[in-house]
Short mmCIF file of C-alpha atoms in Angstrom, two decimals:
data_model
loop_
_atom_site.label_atom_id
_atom_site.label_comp_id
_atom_site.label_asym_id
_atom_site.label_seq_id
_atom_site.Cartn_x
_atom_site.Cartn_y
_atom_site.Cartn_z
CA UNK P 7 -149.28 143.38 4.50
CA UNK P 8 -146.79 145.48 6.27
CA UNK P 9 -146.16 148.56 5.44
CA UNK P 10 -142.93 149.28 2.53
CA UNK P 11 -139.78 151.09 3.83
CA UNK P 12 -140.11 154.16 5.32
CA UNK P 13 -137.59 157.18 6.40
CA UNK P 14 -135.99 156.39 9.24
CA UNK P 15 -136.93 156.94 13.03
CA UNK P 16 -135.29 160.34 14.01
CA UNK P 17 -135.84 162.08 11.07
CA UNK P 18 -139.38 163.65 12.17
CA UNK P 19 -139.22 165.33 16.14
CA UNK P 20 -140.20 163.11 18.55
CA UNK P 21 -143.75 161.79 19.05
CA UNK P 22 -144.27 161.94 15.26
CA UNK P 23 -143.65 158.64 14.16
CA UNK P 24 -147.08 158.04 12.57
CA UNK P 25 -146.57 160.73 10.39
CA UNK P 26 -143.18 158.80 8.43
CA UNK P 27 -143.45 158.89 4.86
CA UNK P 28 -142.45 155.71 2.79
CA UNK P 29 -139.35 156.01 0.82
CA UNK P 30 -138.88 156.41 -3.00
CA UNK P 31 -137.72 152.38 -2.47
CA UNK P 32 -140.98 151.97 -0.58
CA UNK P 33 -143.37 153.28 -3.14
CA UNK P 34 -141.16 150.84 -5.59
CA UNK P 35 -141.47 148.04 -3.16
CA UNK P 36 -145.10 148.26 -2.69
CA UNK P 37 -145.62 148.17 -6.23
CA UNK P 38 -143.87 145.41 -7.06
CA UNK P 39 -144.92 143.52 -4.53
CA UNK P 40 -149.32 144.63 -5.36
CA UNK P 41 -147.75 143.11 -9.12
CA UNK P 42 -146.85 139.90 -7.09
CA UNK P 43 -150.28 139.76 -5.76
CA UNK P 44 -151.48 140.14 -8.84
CA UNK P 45 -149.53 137.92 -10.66
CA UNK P 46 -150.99 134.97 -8.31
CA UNK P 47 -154.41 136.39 -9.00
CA UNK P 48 -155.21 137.73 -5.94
CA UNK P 49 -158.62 139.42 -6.25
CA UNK P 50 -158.55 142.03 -3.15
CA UNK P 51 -162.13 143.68 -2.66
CA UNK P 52 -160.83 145.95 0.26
CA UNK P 53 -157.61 147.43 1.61
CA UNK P 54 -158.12 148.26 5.18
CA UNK P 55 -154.78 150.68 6.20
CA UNK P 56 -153.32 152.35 9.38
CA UNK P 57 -154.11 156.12 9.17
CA UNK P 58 -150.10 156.03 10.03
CA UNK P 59 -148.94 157.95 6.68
CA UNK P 60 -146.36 155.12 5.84
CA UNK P 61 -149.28 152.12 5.82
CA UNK P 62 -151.56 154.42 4.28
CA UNK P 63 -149.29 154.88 1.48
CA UNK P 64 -148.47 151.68 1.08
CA UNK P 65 -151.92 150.90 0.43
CA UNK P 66 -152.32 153.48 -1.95
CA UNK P 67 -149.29 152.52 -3.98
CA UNK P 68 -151.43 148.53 -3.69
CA UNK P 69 -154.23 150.36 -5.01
CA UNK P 70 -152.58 152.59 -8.20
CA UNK P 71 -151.66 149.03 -9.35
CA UNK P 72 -154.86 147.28 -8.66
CA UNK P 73 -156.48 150.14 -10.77
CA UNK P 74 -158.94 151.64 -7.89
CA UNK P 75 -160.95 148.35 -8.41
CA UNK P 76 -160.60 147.72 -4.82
CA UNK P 77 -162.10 150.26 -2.23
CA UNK P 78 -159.49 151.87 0.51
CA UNK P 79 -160.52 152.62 3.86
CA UNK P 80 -158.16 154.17 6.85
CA UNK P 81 -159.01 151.77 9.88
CA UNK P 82 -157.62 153.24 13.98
CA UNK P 83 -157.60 149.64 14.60
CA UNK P 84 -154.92 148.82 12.40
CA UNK P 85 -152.37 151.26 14.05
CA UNK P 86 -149.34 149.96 14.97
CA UNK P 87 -150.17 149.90 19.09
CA UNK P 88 -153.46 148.61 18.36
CA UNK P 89 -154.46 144.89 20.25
CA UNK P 90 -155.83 142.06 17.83
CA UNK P 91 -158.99 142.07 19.60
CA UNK P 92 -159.54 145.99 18.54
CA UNK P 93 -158.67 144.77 14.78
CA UNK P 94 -161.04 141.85 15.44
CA UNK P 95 -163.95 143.87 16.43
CA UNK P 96 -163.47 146.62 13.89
CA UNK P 97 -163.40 144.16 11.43
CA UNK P 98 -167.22 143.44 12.29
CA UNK P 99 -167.82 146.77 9.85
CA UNK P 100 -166.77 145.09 6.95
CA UNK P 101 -168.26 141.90 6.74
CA UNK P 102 -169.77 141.91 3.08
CA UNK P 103 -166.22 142.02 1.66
CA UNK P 104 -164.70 139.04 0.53
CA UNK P 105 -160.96 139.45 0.33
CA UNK P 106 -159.33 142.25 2.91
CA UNK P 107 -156.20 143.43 2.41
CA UNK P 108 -155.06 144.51 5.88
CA UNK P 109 -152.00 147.22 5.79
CA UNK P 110 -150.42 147.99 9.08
CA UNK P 111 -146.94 147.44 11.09
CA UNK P 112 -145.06 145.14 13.13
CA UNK P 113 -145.72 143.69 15.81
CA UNK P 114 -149.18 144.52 15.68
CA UNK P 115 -149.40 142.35 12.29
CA UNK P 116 -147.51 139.27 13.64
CA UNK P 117 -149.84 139.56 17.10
CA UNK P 118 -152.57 139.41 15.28
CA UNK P 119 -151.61 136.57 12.89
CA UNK P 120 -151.02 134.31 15.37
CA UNK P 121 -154.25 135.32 17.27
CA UNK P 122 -155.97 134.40 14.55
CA UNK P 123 -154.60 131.45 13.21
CA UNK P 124 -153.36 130.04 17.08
CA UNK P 125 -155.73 131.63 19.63
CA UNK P 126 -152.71 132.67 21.11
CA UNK P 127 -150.32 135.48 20.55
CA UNK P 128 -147.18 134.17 20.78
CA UNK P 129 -146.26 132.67 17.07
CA UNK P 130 -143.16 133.95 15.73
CA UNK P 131 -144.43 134.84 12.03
CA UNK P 132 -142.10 137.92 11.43
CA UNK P 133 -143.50 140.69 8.68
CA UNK P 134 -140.13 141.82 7.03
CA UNK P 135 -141.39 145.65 5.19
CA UNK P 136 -143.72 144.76 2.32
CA UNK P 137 -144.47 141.08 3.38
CA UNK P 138 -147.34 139.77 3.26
CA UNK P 139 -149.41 136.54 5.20
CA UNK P 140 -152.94 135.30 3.87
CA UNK P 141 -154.86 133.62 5.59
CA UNK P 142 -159.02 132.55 5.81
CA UNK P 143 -161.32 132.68 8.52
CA UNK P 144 -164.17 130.17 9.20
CA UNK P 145 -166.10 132.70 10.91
CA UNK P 146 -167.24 136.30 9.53
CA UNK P 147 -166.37 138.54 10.97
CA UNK P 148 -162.42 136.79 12.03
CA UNK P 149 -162.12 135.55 15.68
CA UNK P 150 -159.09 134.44 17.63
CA UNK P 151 -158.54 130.69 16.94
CA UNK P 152 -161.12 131.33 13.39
CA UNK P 153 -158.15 131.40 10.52
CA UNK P 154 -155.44 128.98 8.82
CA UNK P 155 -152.79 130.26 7.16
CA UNK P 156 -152.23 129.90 3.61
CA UNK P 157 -149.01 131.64 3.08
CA UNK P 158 -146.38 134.21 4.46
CA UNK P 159 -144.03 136.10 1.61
CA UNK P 160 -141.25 138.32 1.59
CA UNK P 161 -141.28 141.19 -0.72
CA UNK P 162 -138.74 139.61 -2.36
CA UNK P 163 -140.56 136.86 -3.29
CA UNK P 164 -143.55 138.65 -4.52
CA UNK P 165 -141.15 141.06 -6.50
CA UNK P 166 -140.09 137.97 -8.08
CA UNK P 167 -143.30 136.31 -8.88
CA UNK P 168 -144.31 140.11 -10.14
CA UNK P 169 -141.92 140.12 -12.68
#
């Protein structure tokens, strides 16, 4: 999932873009779209977040609606400038969870998409703020080449299954 709208570039100084907050819209939008999820009864049994304050709230917002059932934990690896094969690797830490919910940014999110699913980083699977991909893995933990995707969904679309 990537992470619901945030303020603007430019409105922190310089150098402190990991610290944007999400918007009033983006806690809305991150809600709806953890209904969505819901909605298609997606059982989640882990968030794993960017410590960059906009993911990280996003997956809290996930969580509130989710009702703390799944656990949240703040993951370097998923930071925006981050290489698939650091998510990949990090991953190896959570193996006894089932379903991961992965919250981070673009292009870091689309990168490592299409290294899973192609082996190769250059698939053009464009996260729009608050969309979502799932996919499944044949190997625990996920390698390059391991996954098939299952779906990719705007937050429009999940809004809309949500209500």
């Amino acid at each position: 999932m990537r992470h619901a709208t945030a303020v603007p570039r430019g409105i922190l100084k310089p150098g402190q873009d990991a610290a944007r907050p999400l918007t009033e819209q983006g806690r809305q939008e991150a809600r709806a779209v953890a209904n969505g999820l819901q909605r298609i009864e997606l059982k989640i049994d882990l968030i794993l977040s960017s410590p960059w304050l906009r993911a990280k709230e996003t997956a809290e917002n996930v969580l509130d609606v989710y009702k703390g059932v799944p656990e949240l934990c703040l993951c370097e690896a998923m930071q925006g400038d981050a290489s698939p094969q650091e998510t990949f690797n990090a991953l190896r830490a959570y193996v006894e969870f089932g379903i991961i919910l992965l919250v981070g940014h673009e292009p870091h999110l689309s990168r490592l998409l299409a290294e899973l699913v192609t082996q190769r980083a250059d698939l053009d699977a464009v996260f729009k703020k608050a969309g979502v991909a799932c996919a499944d893995s044949h190997t625990r933990p996920p390698q390059a080449g391991s996954g098939v995707l299952r779906w990719l969904m705007t937050r429009k679309q999940l809004e809309l299954i949500g209500k």
